Coordinates of C-alpha atoms in Angstrom, one line a residue:
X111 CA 24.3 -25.7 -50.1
X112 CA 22.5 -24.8 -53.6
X113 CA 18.8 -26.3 -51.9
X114 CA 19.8 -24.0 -48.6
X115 CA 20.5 -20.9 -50.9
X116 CA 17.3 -21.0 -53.0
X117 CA 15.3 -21.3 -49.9
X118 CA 16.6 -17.6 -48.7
X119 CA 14.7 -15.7 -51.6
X120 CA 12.0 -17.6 -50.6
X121 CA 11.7 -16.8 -46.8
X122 CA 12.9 -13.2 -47.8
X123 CA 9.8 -13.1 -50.1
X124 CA 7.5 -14.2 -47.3
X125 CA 8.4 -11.9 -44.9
X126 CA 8.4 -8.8 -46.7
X127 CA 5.3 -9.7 -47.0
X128 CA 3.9 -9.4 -43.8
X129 CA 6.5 -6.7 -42.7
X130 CA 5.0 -3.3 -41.2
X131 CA 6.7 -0.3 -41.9
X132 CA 7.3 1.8 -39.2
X133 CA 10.5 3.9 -37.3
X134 CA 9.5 2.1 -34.0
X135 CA 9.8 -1.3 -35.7
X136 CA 13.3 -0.6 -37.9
X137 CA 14.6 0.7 -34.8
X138 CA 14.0 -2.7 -33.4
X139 CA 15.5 -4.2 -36.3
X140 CA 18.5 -2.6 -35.6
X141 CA 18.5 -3.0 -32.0
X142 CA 18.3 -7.3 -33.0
X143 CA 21.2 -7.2 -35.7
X144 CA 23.6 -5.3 -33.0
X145 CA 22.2 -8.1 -30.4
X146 CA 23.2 -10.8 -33.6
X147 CA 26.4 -9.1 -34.2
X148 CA 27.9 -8.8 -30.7
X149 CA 26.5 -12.2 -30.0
X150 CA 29.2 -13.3 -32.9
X151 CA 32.0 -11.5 -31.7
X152 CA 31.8 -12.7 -28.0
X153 CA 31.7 -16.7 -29.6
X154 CA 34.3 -15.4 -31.7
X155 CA 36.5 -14.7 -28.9
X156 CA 35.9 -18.0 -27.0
X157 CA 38.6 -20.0 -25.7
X158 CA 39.2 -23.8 -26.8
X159 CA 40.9 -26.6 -25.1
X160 CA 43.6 -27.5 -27.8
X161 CA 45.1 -25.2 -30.0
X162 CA 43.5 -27.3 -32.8
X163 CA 41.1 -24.4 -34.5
X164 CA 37.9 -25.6 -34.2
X165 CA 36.0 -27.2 -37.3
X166 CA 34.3 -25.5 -40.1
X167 CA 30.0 -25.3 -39.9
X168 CA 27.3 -24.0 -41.8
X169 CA 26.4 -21.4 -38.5
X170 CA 27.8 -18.2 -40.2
X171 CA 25.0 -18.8 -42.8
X172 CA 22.1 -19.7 -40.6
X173 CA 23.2 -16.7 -38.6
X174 CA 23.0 -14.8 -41.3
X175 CA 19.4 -15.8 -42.6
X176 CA 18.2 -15.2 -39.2
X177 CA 19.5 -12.2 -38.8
X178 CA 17.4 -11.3 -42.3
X179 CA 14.8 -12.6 -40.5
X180 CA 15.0 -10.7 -37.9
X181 CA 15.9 -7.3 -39.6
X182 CA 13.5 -7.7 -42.4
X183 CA 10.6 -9.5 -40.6
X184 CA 10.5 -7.4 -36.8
X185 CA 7.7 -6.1 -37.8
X186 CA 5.9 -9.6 -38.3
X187 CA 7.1 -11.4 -35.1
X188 CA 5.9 -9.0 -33.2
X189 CA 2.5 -8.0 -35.3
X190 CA 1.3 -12.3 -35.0
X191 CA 1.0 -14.3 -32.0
X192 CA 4.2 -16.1 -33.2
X193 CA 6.3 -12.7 -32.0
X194 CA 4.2 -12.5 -29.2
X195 CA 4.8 -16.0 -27.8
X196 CA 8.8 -15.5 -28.7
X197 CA 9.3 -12.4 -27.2
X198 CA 6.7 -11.1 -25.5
X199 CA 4.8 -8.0 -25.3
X200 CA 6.5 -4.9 -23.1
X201 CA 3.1 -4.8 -21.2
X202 CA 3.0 -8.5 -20.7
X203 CA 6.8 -8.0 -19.7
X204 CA 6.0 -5.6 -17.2
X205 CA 2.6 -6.9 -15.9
X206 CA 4.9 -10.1 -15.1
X207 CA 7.9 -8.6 -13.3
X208 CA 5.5 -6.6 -11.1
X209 CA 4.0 -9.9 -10.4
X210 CA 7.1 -11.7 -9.2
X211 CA 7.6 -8.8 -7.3
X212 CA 4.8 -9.2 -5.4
X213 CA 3.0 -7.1 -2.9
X214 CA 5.5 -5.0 -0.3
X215 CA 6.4 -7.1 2.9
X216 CA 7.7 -5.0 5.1
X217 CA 11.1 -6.3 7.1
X218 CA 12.7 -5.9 10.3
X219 CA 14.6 -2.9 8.8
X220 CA 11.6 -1.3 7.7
X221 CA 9.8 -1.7 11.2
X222 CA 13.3 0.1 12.3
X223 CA 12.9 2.9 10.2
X224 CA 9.7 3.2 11.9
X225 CA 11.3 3.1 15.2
X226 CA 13.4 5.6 15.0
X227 CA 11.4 8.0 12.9
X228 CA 9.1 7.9 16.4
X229 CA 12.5 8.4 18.4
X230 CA 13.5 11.0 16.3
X231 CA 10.5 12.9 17.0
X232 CA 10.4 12.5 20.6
X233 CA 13.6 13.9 20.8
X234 CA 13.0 17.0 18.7
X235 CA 9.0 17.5 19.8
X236 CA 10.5 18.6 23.7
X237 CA 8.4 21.4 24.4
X238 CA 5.7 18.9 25.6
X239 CA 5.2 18.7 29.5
X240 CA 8.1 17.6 31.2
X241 CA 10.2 17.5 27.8
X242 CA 9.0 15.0 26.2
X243 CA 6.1 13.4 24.7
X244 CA 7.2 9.8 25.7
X245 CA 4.2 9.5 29.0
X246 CA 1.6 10.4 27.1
X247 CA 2.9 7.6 23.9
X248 CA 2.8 4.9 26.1
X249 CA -0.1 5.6 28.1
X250 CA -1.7 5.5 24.2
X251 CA -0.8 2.0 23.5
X252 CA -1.6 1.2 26.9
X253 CA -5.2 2.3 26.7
X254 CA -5.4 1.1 23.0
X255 CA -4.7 -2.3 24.8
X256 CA -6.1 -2.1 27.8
X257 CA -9.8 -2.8 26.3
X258 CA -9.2 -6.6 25.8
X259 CA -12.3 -8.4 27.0
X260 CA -10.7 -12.2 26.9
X261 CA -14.7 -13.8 27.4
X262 CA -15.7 -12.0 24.8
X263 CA -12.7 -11.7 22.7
X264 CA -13.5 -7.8 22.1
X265 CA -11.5 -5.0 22.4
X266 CA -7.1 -5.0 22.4
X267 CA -4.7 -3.3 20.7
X268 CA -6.2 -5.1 17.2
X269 CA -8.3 -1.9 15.3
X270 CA -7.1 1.2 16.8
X271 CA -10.1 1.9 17.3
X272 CA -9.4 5.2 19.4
X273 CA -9.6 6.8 16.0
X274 CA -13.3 7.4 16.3
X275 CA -15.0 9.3 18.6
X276 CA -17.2 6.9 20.7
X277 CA -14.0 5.8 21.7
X278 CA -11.7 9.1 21.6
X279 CA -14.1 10.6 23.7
X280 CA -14.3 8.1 26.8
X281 CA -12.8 9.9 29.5
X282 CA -10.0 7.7 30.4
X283 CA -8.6 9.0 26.7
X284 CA -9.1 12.5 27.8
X285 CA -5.6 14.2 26.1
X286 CA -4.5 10.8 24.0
X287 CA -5.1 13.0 20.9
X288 CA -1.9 14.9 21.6
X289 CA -0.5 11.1 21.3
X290 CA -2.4 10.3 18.3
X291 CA -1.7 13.6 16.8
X292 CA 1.8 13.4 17.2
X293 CA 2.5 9.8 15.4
X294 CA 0.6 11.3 12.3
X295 CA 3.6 12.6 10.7
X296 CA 5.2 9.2 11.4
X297 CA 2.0 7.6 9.7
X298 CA 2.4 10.1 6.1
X299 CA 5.9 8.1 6.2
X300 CA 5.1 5.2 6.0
X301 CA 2.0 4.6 5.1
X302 CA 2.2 0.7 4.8
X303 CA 2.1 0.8 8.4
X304 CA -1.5 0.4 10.3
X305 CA -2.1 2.6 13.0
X306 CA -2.6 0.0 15.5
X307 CA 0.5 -1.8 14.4
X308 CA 2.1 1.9 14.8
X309 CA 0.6 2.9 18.2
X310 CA 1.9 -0.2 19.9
X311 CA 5.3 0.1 18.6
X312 CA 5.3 3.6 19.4
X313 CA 4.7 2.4 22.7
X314 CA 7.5 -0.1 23.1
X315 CA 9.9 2.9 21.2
X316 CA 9.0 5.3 23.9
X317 CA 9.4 2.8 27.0
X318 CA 12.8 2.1 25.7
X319 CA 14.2 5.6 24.7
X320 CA 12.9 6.6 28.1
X321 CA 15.9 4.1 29.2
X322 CA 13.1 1.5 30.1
X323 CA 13.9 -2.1 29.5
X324 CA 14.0 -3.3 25.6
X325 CA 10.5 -4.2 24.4
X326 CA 9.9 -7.6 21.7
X327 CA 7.1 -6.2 19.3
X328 CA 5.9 -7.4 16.3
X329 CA 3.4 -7.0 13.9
X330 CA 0.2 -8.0 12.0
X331 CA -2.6 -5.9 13.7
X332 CA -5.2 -4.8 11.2
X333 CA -7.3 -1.2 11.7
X334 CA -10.9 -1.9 12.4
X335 CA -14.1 0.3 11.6
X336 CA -15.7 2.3 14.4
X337 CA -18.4 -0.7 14.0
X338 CA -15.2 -2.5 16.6
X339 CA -15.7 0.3 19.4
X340 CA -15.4 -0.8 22.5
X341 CA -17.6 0.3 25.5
X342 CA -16.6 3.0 28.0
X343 CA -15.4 1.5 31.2
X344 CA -12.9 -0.9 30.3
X345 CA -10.2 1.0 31.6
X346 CA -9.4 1.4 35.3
X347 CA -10.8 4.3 37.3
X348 CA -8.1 5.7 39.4
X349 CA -10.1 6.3 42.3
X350 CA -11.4 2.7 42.9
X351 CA -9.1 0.4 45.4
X352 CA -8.4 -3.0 44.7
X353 CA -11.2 -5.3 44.1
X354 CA -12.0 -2.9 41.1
X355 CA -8.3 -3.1 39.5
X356 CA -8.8 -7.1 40.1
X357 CA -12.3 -6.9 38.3
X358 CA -10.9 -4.6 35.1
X359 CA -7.1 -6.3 35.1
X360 CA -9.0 -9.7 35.4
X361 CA -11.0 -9.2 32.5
X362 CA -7.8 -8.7 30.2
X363 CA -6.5 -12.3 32.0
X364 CA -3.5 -10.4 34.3
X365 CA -2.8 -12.1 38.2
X366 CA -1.8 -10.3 40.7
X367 CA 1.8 -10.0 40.0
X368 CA 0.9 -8.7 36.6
X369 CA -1.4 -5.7 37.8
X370 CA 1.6 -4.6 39.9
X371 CA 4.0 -4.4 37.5
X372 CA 1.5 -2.9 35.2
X373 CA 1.2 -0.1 37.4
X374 CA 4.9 0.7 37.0
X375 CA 3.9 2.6 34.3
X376 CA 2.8 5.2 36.8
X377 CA 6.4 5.9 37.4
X378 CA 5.8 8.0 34.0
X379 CA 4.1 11.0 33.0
X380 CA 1.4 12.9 35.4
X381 CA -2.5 13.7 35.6
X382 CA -4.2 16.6 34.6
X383 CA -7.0 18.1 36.2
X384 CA -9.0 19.2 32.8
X385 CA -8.5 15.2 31.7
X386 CA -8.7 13.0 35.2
X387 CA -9.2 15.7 37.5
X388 CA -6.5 14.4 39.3
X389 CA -3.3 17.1 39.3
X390 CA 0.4 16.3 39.6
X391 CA 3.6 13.6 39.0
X392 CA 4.1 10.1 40.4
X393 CA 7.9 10.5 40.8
X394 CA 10.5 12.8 40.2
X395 CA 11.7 12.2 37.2
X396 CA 8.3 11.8 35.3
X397 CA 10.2 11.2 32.1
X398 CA 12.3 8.0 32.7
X399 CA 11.5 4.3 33.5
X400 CA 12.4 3.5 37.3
X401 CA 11.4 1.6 40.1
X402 CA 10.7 4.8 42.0
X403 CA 7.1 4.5 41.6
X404 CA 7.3 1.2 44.5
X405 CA 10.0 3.2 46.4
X406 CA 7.8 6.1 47.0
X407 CA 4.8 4.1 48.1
X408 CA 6.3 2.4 50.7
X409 CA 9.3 4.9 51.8
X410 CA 7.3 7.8 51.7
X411 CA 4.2 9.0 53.6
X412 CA 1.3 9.9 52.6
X413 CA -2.0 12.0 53.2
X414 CA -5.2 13.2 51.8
X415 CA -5.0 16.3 50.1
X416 CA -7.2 19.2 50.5
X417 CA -8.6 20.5 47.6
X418 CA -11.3 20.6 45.4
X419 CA -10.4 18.3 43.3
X420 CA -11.3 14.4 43.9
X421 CA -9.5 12.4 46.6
X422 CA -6.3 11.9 45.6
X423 CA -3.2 11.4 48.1
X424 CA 0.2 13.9 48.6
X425 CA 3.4 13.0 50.2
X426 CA 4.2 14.2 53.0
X427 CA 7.9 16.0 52.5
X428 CA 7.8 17.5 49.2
X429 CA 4.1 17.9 48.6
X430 CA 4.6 17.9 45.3
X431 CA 4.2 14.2 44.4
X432 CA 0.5 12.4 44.4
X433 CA -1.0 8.7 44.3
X434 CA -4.4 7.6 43.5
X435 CA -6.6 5.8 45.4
X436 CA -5.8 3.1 43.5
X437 CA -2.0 3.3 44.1
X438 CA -2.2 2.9 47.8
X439 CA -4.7 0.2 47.1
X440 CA -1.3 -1.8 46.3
X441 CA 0.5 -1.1 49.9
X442 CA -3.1 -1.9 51.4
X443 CA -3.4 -5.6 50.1
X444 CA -1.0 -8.5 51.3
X445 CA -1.0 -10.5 47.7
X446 CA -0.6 -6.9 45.8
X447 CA 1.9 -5.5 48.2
X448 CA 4.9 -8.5 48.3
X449 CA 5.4 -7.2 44.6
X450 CA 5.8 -3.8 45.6
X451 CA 8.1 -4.6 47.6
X452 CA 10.0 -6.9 45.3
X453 CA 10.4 -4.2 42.7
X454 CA 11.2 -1.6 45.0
X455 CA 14.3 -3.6 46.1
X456 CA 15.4 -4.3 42.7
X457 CA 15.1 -2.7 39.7
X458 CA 16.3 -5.4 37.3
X459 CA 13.4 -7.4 38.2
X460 CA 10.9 -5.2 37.5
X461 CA 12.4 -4.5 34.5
X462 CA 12.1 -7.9 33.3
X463 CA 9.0 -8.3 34.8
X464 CA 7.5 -4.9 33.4
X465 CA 9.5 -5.8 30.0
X466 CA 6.7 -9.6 30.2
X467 CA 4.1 -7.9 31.1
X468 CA 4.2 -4.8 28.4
X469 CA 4.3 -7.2 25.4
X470 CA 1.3 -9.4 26.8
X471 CA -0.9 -6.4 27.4
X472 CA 0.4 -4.7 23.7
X473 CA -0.6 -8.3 22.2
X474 CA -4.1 -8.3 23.6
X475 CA -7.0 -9.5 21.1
X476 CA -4.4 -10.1 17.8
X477 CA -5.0 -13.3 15.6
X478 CA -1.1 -13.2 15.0
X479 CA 0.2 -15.3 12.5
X480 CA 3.5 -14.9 13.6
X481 CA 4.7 -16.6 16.4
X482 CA 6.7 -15.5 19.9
X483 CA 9.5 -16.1 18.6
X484 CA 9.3 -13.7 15.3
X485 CA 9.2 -10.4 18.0
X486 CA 11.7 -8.0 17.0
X487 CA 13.5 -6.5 19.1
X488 CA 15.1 -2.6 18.1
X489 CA 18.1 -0.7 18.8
X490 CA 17.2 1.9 21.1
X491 CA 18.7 5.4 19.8
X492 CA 19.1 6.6 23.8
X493 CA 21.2 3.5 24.2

């Protein structure tokens, strides 16, 4: 005891020494003696097994030299490396926790959020044509898609490349700003998001609020520069027949069956005469996923109309409905047609057909690392 005593003077005496007066550090000082105290009073309050008290020790005294320590010498641990390397520096302390953090990996909850901040929208944005901007959406990710060259390994939904004006001004993208514009808001919100990742999964949100069949998405497409601009004519011209939708539809790496229930899509939305120059609605219900579109071409009949416009067909009974020349072109050929006519009698399969074919076409030219099975799948808010 009397060799422990005289050795407290002594490492008093040295650490007064090297102490640096200041209110930041005494505050410090205080904040470690309340640590020390409640430190006691919580082993004070332990528990034993026996009711035999426990035995007699020299801690109280070492507890209270380093709590001299502390309180006298704060300064010092934390003005040498020895303070650094026992407690730290706040800006080491922080620089760590934000790197176990980590950088922000967005979730399957987070890619809902995004989902239905895009439904949201498309339900209050209704003074679009028809009510609702859900056509023109899909026909976005479709033609952000649709540019896949698989021999060259060009084009997809991988850039979003749209966003530049070689691009953005090809014809077939006549009016897709309204589409681009409208997902900006969406885009300010989450920011984390790429725009190609976005566009596609605005696609698959509006096919589905549109009560279309659920649509697996997932992510990991990166935006490109306009360096990754594709060429114009990748995208089908409405008034070729079929060898031309086998040459462009081919070139993606879609059979027959594929094309046809491609061209489902048709069943939404309408053409414009200052974008195509084609006028007027596939169907009659422009703004909801049906089988009508195969229905029509082979209940209805249909004939040439007369305009000025370019050829494009009218039904006969309504003459308010009109097919391309490249819609026929699917009644016209044998291997084309027998699909028509499957999905025409039932509507469940070409919605699990369409369902197949929508996720190949929105995966087109992405180096995934992800696999099939890691597609989400999100709660539709029209459900």
């Amino acid at each position: 005891m009397a060799s422990t005593t005289r050795c407290i003077p002594r490492a008093t005496t040295s650490l007064r020494a090297n102490v640096i007066y200041s209110a930041p550090l005494r505050a410090a000082a205080r904040n470690n003696a309340q640590l020390v105290s409640r430190f006691q009073h919580r082993s004070a309050q332990r528990g034993y097994a026996s009711s035999t008290p426990p035995p007699k020790s020299n801690t109280g005294l070492y507890w209270g030299v380093g709590l001299a320590a502390v309180a006298g010498g704060a300064g010092y641990f934390y003005a040498t490396d020895s303070g650094k390397a026992l407690f730290g520096s706040a800006k080491e302390g922080s620089a760590k926790a934000t790197k176990s953090a980590g950088p922000f990996v967005p979730k399957f909850e987070d890619y809902q959020k995004v989902y239905d901040a895009i439904a949201k929208r498309l339900e209050d944005e209704d003074q679009y044509e028809d009510g609702s901007y859900g056509p023109v959406i899909v026909r976005l990710a479709w033609h952000a898609s649709g540019t896949y060259d698989k021999d060259t390994g060009t084009g997809g939904s991988n850039g979003a490349t749209m966003r530049f004006a070689p691009e953005g001004d090809h014809g077939a993208n006549a009016g897709l700003k309204n589409a681009r514009d409208f997902l900006d808001p969406v885009k300010q919100q989450f920011p984390w998001i790429t725009y190609s990742d976005l566009w596609t999964l605005a696609g698959a949100c509006a096919i589905q609020e549109m009560q279309g069949p659920n649509i697996p998405w997932r992510p990991g497409r990166d935006d490109r520069t306009e360096a990754f601009c594709t060429p114009d004519g990748r995208l089908p011209d409405g008034s070729k027949e079929q060898s031309h939708l086998r040459a462009i539809f081919g070139r993606m790496g879609f059979n027959d069956q594929e094309i046809v229930a491609l061209s489902g899509a048709h069943a939404l939305g309408r053409c414009h005469t200052d974008r195509s120059g084609f006028d007027g609605p596939w169907t009659f219900s422009p703004t909801v996923v049906t089988n009508d579109y195969y229905k029509l071409l082979l209940d209805e009949k249909w004939h040439w109309k007369k305009w000025n416009g370019p050829k494009q067909y009218q039904d006969d009974t309504s003459k308010s409905l009109m097919m391309l020349p490249t819609d026929m072109a699917l009644i016209k050929d044998k291997a084309l047609r027998q699909h028509v006519e499957r999905y025409a009698k039932d509507n469940d399969v070409f919605f699990d057909e369409f369902r197949d074919v929508i996720v190949k076409l929105l995966e087109l030219g992405v180096p995934f690392e992800s696999k099939e099975g890691d597609r989400m799948t999100f709660k539709a808010t029209a459900a």
